[in-house]
């Protein structure tokens, strides 16, 4: 079952850059579910994350759609939960700069009376991703000054 799930995930990575938002969101959601399926096998989990990571980062950095961003932050949260320490540097280098930038604009989107369903979903997924990252880093003896330096960058 693990090999079948990994095969599906490897095929999903090709859809992370698809033109259609619906196809991309389905691929991202499938990746999240798939990572949970193979999480018991670190031998398969870590290489899979490594292979799909460039597409994940591309969606974080370049996508303007709240729906894609929300799904991508949820996927990152799953990767943090399942691969913890393996994700530490990836989170610091690739996710945190995007997350910090989006969090600065979060207050206005959530306070706005016209915030969309996906803006609210994005807010929740970013906060969940942040909370999981803090928990993972705390378990890894991430020192307070390191967290503060990360937060100030």
C-alpha positions in Angstrom: 0.0 0.0 0.0 2.9 2.4 0.8 4.5 1.9 -2.6 1.2 2.5 -4.3 0.6 5.7 -2.4 4.1 6.8 -3.1 3.5 6.2 -6.8 0.4 8.3 -6.8 2.2 11.1 -5.0 5.0 11.0 -7.5 2.5 11.5 -10.3 0.7 14.3 -8.4 3.8 16.4 -8.3 3.5 17.0 -12.0 0.2 18.7 -11.5 1.6 21.3 -8.9 2.2 23.6 -11.8 -0.9 22.9 -13.8 -2.7 25.9 -15.3 -6.0 25.1 -13.7 -6.4 26.1 -10.1 -8.8 23.2 -9.5 -6.3 20.6 -10.7 -3.5 22.2 -8.7 -5.7 22.3 -5.5 -6.7 18.7 -6.0 -3.0 17.7 -6.4 -2.0 19.6 -3.3 -4.8 18.0 -1.3 -3.9 14.6 -2.6 -0.3 15.1 -1.6 -1.3 16.0 1.9 -3.5 12.9 2.3 -0.8 10.8 0.7 1.9 12.0 3.0 -0.2 11.0 6.0 -0.7 7.5 4.4 3.1 6.9 4.0 4.1 8.7 7.2 4.9 5.4 9.0 7.6 4.6 6.4 10.3 7.3 6.8 12.2 5.5 4.1 9.4 6.5 1.6 8.2 9.7 3.3 11.4 11.8 3.2 12.3 11.1 -0.4 8.8 11.9 -1.4 8.8 15.2 0.4 12.2 16.0 -1.2 10.8 15.2 -4.7 7.6 17.3 -4.4 9.1 20.2 -2.4 10.2 22.4 -5.4 6.6 22.4 -6.6 5.3 23.2 -3.2 7.6 26.1 -2.8 6.7 27.4 -6.2 3.1 27.5 -5.2 3.9 29.3 -2.0 6.0 31.9 -3.6 4.3 32.7 -6.9 0.6 31.8 -6.4 -1.8 34.7 -5.8 -4.9 32.5 -5.3 -6.0 32.2 -1.7 -7.4 28.7 -2.4 -4.0 27.4 -3.6 -2.1 29.2 -0.8 -4.5 27.7 1.8 -4.1 24.2 0.4 -0.3 24.6 0.2 0.0 25.8 3.8 -2.1 22.9 4.9 0.2 20.5 2.9 3.2 22.1 4.7 1.5 21.6 8.0 1.1 17.8 7.2 4.8 17.7 6.1 5.8 19.3 9.4 3.7 16.8 11.4 4.9 13.8 9.6 8.5 14.6 8.9 9.3 17.1 11.8 13.1 17.6 11.9 13.5 16.9 8.2 11.3 20.0 7.5 13.2 22.4 9.9 15.5 24.0 7.3 12.9 23.9 4.6 10.5 25.7 6.8 13.1 28.3 7.8 14.4 28.9 4.3 11.3 28.4 2.1 8.1 28.7 4.2 8.7 31.3 6.9 9.5 34.2 4.6 6.3 33.7 2.7 4.3 33.0 5.9 5.6 36.1 7.6 4.7 38.2 4.6 1.2 36.8 4.4 0.6 37.0 8.1 1.3 40.8 8.0 -1.6 41.2 5.6 -3.8 38.6 7.4 -5.3 41.1 9.9 -6.8 43.2 7.2 -8.3 40.2 5.3 -9.8 38.6 8.3 -11.2 41.9 9.7 -12.7 42.8 6.4 -16.4 42.2 6.1 -16.0 40.9 2.6 -13.3 38.3 3.3 -13.8 35.2 1.1 -14.1 31.6 2.2 -10.6 31.0 0.9 -9.2 34.0 2.7 -10.6 32.6 6.0 -9.3 29.1 5.0 -5.9 30.7 4.2 -5.8 32.4 7.6 -6.6 29.2 9.4 -4.1 27.1 7.4 -1.3 29.6 8.0 -1.9 29.8 11.7 -2.1 26.0 11.9 1.2 25.7 10.0 2.8 28.2 12.3 1.6 26.5 15.4 2.8 23.1 14.2 6.2 24.5 13.2 6.7 26.1 16.7 5.8 22.7 18.3 8.2 20.8 16.0 11.0 23.3 16.7 10.4 23.3 20.4 10.7 19.5 20.5 14.0 19.9 18.7 15.4 22.2 21.4 15.1 25.1 19.1 16.4 27.9 21.3 14.4 31.0 22.0 16.9 33.3 20.4 16.7 31.2 17.2 12.9 31.5 17.2 13.1 35.3 17.8 15.7 35.7 15.0 13.4 33.7 12.7 10.4 35.8 13.6 12.3 39.1 13.0 13.5 38.1 9.6 
